mmCIF file with all atom_site columns, C-alpha atoms in Angstrom:
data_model
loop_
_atom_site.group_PDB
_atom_site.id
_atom_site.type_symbol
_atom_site.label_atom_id
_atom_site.label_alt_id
_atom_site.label_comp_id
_atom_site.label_asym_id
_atom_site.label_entity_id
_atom_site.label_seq_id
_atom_site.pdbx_PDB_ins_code
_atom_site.Cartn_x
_atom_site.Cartn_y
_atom_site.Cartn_z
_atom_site.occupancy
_atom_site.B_iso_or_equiv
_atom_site.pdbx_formal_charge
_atom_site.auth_seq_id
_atom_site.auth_comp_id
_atom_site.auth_asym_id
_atom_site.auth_atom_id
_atom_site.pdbx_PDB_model_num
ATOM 1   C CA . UNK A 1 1   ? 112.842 156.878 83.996 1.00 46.00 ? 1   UNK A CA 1
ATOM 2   C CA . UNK A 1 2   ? 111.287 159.567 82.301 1.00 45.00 ? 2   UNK A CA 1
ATOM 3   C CA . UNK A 1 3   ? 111.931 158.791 79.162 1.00 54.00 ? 3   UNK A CA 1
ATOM 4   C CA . UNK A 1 4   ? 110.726 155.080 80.027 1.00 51.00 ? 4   UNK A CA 1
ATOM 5   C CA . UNK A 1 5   ? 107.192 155.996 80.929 1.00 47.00 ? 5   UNK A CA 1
ATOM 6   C CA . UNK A 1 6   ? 106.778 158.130 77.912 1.00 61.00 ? 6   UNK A CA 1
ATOM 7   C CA . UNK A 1 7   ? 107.874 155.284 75.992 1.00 68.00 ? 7   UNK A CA 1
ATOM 8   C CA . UNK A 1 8   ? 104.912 153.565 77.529 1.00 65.00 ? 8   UNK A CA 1
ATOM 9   C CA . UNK A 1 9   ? 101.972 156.120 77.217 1.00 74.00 ? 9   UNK A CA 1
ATOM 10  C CA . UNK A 1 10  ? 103.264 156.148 73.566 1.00 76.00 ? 10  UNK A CA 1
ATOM 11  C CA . UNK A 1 11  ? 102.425 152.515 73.223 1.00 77.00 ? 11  UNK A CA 1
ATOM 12  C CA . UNK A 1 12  ? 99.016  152.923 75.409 1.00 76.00 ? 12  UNK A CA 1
ATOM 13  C CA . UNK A 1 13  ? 98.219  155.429 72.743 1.00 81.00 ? 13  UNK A CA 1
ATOM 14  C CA . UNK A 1 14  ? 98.924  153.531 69.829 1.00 86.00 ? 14  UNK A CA 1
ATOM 15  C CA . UNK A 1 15  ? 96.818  150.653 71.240 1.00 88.00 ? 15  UNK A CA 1
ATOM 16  C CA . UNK A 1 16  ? 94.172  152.744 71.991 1.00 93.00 ? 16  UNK A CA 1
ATOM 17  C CA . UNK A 1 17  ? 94.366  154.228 68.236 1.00 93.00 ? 17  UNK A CA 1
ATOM 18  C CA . UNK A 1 18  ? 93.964  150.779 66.915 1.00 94.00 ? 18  UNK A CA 1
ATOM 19  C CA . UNK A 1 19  ? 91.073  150.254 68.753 1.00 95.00 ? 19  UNK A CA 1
ATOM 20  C CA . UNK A 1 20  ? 89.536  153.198 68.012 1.00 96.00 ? 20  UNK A CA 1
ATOM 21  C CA . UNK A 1 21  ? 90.108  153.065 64.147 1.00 95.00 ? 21  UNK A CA 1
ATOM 22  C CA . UNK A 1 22  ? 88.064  149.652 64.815 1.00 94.00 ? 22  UNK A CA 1
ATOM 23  C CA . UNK A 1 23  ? 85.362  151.342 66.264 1.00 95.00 ? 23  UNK A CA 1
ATOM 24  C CA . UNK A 1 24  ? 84.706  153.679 63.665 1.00 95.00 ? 24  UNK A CA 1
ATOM 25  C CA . UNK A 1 25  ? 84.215  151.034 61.106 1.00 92.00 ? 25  UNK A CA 1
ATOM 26  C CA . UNK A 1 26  ? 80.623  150.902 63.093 1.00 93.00 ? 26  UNK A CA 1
ATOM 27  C CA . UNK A 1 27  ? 80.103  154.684 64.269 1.00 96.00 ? 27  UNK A CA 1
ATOM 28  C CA . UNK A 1 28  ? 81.461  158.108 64.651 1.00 96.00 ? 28  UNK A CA 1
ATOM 29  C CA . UNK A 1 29  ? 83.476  158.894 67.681 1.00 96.00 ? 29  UNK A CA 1
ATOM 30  C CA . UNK A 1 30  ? 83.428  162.551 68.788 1.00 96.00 ? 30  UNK A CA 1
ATOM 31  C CA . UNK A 1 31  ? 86.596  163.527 70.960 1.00 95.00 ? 31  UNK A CA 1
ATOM 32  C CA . UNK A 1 32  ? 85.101  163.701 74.317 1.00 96.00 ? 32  UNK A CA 1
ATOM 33  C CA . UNK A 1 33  ? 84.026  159.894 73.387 1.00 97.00 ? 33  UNK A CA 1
ATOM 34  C CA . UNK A 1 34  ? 87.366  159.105 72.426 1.00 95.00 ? 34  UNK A CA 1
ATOM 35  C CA . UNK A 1 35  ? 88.814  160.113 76.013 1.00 95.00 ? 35  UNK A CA 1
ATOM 36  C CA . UNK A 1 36  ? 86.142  157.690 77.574 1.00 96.00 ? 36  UNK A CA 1
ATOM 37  C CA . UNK A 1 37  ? 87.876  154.673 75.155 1.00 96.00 ? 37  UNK A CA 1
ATOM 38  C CA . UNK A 1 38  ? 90.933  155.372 76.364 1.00 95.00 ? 38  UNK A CA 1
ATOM 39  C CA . UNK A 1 39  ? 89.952  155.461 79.974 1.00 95.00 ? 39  UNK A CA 1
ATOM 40  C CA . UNK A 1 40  ? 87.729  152.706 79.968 1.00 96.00 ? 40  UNK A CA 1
ATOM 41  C CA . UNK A 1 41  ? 89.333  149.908 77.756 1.00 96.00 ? 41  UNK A CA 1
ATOM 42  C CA . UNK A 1 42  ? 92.483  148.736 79.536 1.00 95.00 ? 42  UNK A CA 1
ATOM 43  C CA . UNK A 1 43  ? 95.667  146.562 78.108 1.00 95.00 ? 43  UNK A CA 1
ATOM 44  C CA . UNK A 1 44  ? 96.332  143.649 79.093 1.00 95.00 ? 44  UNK A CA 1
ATOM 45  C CA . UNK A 1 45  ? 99.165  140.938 77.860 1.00 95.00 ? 45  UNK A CA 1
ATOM 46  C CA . UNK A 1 46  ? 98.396  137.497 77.254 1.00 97.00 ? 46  UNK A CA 1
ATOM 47  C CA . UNK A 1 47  ? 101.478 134.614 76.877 1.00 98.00 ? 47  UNK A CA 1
ATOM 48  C CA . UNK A 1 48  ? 100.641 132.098 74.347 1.00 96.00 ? 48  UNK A CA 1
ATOM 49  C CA . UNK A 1 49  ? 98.306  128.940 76.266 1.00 96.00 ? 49  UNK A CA 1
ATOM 50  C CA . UNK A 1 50  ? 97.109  131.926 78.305 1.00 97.00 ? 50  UNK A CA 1
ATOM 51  C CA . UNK A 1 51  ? 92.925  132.022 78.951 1.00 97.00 ? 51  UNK A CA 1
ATOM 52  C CA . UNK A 1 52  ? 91.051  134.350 78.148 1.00 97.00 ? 52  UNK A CA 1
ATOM 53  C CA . UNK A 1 53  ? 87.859  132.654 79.877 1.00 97.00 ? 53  UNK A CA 1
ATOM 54  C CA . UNK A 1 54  ? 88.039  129.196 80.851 1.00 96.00 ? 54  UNK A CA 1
ATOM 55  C CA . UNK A 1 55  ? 85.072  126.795 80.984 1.00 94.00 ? 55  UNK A CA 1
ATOM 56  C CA . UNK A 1 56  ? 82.960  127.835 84.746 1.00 95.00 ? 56  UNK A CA 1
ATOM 57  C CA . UNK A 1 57  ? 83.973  131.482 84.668 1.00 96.00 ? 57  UNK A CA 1
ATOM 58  C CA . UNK A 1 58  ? 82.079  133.979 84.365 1.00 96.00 ? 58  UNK A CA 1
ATOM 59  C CA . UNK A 1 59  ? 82.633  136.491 81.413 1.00 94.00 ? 59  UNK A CA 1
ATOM 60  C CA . UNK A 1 60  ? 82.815  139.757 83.041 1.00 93.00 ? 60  UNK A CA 1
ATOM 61  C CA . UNK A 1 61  ? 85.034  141.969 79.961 1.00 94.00 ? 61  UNK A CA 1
ATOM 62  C CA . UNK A 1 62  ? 84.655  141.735 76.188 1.00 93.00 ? 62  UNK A CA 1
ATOM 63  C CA . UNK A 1 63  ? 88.287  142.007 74.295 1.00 95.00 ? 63  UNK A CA 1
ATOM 64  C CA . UNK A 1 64  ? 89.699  144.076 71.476 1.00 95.00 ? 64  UNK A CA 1
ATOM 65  C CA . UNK A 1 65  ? 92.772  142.077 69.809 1.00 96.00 ? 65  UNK A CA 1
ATOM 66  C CA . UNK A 1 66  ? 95.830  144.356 68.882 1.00 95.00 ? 66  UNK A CA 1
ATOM 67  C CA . UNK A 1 67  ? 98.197  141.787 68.269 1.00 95.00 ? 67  UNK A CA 1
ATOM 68  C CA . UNK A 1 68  ? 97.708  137.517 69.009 1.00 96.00 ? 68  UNK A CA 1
ATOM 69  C CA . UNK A 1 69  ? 95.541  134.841 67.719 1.00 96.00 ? 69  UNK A CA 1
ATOM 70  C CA . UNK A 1 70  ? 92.556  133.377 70.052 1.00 96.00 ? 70  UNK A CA 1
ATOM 71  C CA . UNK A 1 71  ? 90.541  130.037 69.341 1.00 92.00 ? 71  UNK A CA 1
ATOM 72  C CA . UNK A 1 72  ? 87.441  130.095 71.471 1.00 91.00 ? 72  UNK A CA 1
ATOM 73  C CA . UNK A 1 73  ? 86.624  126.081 72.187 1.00 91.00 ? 73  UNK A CA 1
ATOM 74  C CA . UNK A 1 74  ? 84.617  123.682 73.628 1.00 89.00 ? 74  UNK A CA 1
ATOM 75  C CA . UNK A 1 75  ? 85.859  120.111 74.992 1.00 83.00 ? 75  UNK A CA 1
ATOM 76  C CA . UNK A 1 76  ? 83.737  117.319 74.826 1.00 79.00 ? 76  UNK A CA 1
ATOM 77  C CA . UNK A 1 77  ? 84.708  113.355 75.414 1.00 73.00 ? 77  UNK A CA 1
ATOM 78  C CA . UNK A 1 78  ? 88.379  114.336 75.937 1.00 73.00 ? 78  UNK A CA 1
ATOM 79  C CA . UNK A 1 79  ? 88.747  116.830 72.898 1.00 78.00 ? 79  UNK A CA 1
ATOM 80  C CA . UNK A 1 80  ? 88.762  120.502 71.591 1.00 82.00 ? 80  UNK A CA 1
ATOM 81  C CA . UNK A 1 81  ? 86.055  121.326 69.125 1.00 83.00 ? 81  UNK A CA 1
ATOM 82  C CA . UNK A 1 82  ? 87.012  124.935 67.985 1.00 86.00 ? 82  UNK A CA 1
ATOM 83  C CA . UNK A 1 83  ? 83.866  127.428 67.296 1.00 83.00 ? 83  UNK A CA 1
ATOM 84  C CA . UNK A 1 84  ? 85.944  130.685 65.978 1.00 84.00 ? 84  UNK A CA 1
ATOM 85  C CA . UNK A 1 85  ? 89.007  132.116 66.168 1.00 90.00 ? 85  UNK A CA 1
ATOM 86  C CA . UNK A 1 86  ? 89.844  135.274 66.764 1.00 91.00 ? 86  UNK A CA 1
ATOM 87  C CA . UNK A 1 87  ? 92.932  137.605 65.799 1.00 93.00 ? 87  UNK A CA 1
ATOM 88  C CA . UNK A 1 88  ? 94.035  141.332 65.044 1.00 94.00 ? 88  UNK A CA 1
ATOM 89  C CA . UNK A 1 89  ? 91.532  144.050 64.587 1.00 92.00 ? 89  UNK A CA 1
ATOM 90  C CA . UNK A 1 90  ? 88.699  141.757 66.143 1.00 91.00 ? 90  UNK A CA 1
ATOM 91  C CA . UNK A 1 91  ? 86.725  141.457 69.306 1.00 91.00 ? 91  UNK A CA 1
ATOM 92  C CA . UNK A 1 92  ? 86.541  138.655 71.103 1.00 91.00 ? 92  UNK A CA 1
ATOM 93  C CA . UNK A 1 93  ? 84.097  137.552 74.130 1.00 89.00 ? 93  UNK A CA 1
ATOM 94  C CA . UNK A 1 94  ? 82.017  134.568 75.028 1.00 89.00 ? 94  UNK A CA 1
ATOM 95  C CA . UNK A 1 95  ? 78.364  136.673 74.710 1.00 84.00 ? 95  UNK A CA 1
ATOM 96  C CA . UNK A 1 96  ? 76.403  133.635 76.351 1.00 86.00 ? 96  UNK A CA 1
ATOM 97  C CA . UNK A 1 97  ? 78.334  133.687 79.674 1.00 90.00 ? 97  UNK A CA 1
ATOM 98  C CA . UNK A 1 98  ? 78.810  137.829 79.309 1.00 89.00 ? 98  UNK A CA 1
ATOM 99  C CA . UNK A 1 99  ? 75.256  138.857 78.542 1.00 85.00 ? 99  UNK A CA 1
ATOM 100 C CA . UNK A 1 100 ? 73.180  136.648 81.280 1.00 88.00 ? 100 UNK A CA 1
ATOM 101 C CA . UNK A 1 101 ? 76.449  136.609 83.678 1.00 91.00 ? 101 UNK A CA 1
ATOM 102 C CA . UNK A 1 102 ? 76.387  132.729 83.712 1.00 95.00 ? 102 UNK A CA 1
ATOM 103 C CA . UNK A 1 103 ? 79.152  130.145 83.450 1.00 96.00 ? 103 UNK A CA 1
ATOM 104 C CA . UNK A 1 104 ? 80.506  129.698 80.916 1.00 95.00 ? 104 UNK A CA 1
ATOM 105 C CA . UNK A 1 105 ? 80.818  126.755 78.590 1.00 92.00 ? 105 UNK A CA 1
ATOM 106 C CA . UNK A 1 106 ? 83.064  127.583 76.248 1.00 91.00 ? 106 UNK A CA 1
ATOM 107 C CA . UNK A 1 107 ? 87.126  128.873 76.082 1.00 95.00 ? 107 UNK A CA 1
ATOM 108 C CA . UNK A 1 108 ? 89.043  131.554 75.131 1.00 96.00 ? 108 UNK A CA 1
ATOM 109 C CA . UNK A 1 109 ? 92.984  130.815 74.687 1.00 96.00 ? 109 UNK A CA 1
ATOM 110 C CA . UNK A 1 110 ? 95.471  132.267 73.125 1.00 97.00 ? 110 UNK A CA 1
ATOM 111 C CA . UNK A 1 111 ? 97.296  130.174 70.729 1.00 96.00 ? 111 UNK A CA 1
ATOM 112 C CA . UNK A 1 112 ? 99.804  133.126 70.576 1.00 95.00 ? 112 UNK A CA 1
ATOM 113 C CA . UNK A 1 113 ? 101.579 135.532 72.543 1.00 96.00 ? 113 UNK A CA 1
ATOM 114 C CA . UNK A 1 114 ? 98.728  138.696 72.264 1.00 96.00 ? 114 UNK A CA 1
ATOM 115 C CA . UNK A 1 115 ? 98.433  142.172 73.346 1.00 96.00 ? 115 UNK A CA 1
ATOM 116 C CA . UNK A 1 116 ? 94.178  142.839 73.859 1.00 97.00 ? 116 UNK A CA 1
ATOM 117 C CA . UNK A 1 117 ? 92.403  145.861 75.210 1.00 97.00 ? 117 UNK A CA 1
ATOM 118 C CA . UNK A 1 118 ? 89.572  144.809 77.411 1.00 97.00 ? 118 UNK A CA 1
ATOM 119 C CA . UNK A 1 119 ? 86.530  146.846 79.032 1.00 96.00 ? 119 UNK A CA 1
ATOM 120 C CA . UNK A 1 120 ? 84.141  145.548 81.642 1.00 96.00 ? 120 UNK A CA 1
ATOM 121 C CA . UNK A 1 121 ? 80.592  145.004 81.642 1.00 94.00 ? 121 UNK A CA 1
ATOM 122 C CA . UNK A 1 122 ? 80.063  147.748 83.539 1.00 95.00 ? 122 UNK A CA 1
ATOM 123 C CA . UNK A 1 123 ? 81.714  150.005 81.171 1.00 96.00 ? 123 UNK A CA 1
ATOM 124 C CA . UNK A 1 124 ? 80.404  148.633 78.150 1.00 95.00 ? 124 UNK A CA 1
ATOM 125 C CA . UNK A 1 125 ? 76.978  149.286 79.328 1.00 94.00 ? 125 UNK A CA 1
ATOM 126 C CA . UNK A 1 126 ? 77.889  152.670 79.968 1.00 96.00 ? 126 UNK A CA 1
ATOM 127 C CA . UNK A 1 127 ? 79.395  153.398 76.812 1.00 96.00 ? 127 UNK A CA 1
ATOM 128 C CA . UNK A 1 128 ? 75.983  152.060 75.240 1.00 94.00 ? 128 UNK A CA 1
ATOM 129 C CA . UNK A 1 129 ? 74.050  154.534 77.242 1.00 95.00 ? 129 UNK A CA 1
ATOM 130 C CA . UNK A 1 130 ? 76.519  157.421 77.175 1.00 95.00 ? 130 UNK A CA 1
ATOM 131 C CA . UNK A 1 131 ? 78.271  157.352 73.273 1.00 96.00 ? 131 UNK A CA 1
ATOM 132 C CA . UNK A 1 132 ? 76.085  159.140 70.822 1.00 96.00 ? 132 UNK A CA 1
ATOM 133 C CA . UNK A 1 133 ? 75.598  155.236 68.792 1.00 96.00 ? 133 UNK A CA 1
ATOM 134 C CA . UNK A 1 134 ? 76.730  153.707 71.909 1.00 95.00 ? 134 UNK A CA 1
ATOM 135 C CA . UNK A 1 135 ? 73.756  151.179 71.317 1.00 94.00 ? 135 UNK A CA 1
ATOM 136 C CA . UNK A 1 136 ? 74.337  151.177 67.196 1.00 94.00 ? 136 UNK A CA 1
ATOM 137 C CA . UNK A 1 137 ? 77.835  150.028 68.262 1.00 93.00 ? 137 UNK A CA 1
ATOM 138 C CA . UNK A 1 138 ? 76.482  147.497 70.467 1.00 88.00 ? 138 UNK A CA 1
ATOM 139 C CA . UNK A 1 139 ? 74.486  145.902 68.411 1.00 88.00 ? 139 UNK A CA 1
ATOM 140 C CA . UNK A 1 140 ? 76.877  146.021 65.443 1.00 89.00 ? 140 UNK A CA 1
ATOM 141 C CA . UNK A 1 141 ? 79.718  144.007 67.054 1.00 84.00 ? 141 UNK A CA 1
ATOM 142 C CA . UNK A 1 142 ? 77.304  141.286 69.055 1.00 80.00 ? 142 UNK A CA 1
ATOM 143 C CA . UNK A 1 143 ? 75.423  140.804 65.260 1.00 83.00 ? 143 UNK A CA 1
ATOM 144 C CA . UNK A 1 144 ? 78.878  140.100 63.382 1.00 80.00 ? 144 UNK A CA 1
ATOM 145 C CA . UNK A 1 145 ? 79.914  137.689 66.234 1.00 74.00 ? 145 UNK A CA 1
ATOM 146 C CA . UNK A 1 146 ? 76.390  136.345 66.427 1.00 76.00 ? 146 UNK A CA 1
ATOM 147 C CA . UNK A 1 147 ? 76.106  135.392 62.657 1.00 80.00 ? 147 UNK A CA 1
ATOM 148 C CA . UNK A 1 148 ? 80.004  134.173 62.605 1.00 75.00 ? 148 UNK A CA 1
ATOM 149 C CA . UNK A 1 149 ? 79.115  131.900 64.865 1.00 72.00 ? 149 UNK A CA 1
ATOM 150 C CA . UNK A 1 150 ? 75.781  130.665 63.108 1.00 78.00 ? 150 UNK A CA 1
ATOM 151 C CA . UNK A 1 151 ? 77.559  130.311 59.241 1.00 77.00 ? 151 UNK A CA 1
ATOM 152 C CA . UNK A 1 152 ? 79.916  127.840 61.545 1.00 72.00 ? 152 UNK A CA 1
ATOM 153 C CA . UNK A 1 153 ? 77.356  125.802 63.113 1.00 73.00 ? 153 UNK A CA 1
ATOM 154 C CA . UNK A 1 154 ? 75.250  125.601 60.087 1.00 80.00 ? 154 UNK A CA 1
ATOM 155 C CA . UNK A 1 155 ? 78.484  124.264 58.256 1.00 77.00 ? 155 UNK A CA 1
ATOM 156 C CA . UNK A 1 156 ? 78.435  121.538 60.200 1.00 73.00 ? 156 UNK A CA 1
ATOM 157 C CA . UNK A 1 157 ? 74.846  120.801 58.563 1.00 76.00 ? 157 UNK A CA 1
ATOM 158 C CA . UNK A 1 158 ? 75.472  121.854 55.115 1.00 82.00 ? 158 UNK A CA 1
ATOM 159 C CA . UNK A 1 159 ? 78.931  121.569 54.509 1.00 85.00 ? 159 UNK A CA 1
ATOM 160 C CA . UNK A 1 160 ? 81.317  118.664 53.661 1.00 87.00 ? 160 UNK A CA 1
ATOM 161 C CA . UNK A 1 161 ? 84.557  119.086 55.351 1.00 87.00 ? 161 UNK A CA 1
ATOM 162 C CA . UNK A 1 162 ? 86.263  119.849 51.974 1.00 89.00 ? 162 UNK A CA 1
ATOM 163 C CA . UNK A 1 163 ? 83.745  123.168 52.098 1.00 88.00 ? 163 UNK A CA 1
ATOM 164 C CA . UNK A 1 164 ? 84.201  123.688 55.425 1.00 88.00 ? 164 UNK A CA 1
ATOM 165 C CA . UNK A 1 165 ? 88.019  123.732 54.861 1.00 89.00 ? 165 UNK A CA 1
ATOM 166 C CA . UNK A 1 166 ? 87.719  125.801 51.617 1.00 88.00 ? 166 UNK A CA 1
ATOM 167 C CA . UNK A 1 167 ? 85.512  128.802 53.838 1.00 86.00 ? 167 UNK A CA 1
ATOM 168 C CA . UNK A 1 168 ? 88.230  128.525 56.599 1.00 87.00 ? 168 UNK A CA 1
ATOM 169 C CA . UNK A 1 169 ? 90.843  129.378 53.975 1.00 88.00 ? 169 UNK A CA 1
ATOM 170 C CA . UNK A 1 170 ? 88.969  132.278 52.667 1.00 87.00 ? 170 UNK A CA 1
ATOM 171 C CA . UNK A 1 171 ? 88.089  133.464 56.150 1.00 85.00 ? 171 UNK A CA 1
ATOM 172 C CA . UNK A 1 172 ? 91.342  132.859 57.826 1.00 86.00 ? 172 UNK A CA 1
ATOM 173 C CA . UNK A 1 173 ? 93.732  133.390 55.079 1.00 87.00 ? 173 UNK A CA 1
ATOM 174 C CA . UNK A 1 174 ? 96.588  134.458 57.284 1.00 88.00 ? 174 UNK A CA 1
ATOM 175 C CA . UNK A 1 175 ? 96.299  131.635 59.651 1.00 90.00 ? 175 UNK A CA 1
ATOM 176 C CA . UNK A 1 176 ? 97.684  128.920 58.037 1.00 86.00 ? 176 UNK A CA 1
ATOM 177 C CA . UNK A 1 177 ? 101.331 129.246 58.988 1.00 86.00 ? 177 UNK A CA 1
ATOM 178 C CA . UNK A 1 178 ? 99.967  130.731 62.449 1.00 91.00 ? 178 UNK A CA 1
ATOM 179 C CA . UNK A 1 179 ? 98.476  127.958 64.006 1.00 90.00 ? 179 UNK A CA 1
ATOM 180 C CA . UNK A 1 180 ? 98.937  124.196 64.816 1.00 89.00 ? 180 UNK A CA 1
ATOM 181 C CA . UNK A 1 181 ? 96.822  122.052 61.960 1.00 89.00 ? 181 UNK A CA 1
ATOM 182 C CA . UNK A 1 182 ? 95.172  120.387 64.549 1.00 88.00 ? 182 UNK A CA 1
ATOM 183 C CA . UNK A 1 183 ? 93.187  123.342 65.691 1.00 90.00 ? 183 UNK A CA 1
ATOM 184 C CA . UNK A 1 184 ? 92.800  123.823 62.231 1.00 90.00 ? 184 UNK A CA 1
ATOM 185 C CA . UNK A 1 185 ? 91.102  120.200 61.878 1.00 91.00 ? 185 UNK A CA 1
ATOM 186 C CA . UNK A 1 186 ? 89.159  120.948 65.117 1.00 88.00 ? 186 UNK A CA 1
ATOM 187 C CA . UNK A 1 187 ? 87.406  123.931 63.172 1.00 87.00 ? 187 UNK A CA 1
ATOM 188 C CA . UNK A 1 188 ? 86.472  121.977 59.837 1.00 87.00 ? 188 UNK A CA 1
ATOM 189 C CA . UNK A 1 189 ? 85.755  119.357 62.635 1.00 85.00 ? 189 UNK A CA 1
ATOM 190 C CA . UNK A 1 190 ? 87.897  116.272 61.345 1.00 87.00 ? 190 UNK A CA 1
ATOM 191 C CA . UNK A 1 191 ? 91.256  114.183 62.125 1.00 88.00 ? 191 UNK A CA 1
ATOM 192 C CA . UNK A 1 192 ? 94.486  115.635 61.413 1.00 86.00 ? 192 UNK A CA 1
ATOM 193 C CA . UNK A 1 193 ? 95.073  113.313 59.206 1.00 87.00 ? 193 UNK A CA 1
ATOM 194 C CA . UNK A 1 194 ? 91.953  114.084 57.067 1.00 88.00 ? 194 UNK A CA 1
ATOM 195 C CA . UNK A 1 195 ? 92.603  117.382 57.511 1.00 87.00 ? 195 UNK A CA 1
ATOM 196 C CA . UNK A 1 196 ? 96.362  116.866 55.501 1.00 86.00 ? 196 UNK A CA 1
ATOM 197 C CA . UNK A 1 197 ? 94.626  114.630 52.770 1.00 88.00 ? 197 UNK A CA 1
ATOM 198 C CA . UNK A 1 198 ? 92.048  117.471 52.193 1.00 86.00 ? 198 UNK A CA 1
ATOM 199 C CA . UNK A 1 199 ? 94.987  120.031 51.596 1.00 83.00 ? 199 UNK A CA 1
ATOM 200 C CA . UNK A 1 200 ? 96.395  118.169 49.859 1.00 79.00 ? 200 UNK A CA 1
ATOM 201 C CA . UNK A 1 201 ? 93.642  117.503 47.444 1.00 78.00 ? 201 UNK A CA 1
ATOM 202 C CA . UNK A 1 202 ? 92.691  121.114 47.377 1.00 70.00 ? 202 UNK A CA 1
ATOM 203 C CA . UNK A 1 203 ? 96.430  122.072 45.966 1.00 61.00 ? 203 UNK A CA 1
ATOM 204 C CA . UNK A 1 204 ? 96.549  119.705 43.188 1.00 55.00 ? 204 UNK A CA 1
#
């Protein structure tokens, strides 16, 4: 038994040192501040075709992947449009419901089986007000997802869907073999079957 449970506070530590070699990609952590990540972002495990946030919830915790893939989606006439995905090393969160605690439109699913760290609003305010760049960090992580999610939308404006496929591949290199094509074609927003003549075109 004992040898079981340190078996698990090793994993809860490795999690938590994934997370927190994330965070210092945007600011420095002191060690007192590290203790607070650890107690305030908690594990949770996700089976693939698990939600995240479904459509009418409201999103009350922001997400840290350490291991899974996530599409966040919105269904319209009877189909998934994809907005993002997200997988290892990356946040995920649906800021419009989170941020004005409203329903949300959108979903969060995962489209494998995934490991995440999540911390509550609560929290996440507090480590704004209490981490030395609490707010830096803030606004660090809501800017990358905001402007993620504005290159997508403005592909859909500027892009054909041989460009649009072409910046998936760049920014999803590793998803490929990952995911189902048709959430692939969902992203670069056309058929399946367009989506196969476009590969096609763009091996030759």
């Amino acid at each position: 038994m004992r040898d079981k449970l340190g078996s698990l506070q090793l994993q809860l530590l490795m999690l938590h040192d994934t997370l927190l070699a994330a965070i210092r990609h945007f600011i420095a952590v002191s060690p007192a501040e590290e203790d607070l990540v650890r107690e305030w972002f908690v594990p949770e495990t996700l089976a693939k075709g698990d939600f995240f946030l479904r459509p009418g919830e409201v999103s009350r915790k922001i997400g840290f992947v350490v291991r899974g893939v996530f599409h966040n989606f919105r269904s319209r006439d009877g189909q998934e449009h994809s907005y993002y995905f997200g997988r290892e090393q990356e946040f995920i969160g649906d800021y419009e419901s989170f941020l004005p605690a409203q329903p949300a439109v959108h979903a969060i699913q995962a489209l494998e089986d995934a490991q995440i760290l999540t911390i509550s609003y609560d929290n996440l305010q507090r480590l704004y007000r209490e981490f030395r760049e609490g707010e830096k960090f803030g606004r660090l992580v809501a800017e990358q997802l905001f402007v993620d999610i504005l290159r997508q939308l403005t592909s859909f404006y500027e892009e054909t869907p041989e460009e649009r496929y072409a910046r998936f591949a760049r920014t999803y290199p590793d998803l490929q073999q990952r995911i189902p094509q048709y959430y692939i074609a969902s992203y670069v927003g056309v058929k399946p079957q367009s989506l196969s003549r476009i590969r096609a075109r763009s091996v030759r």
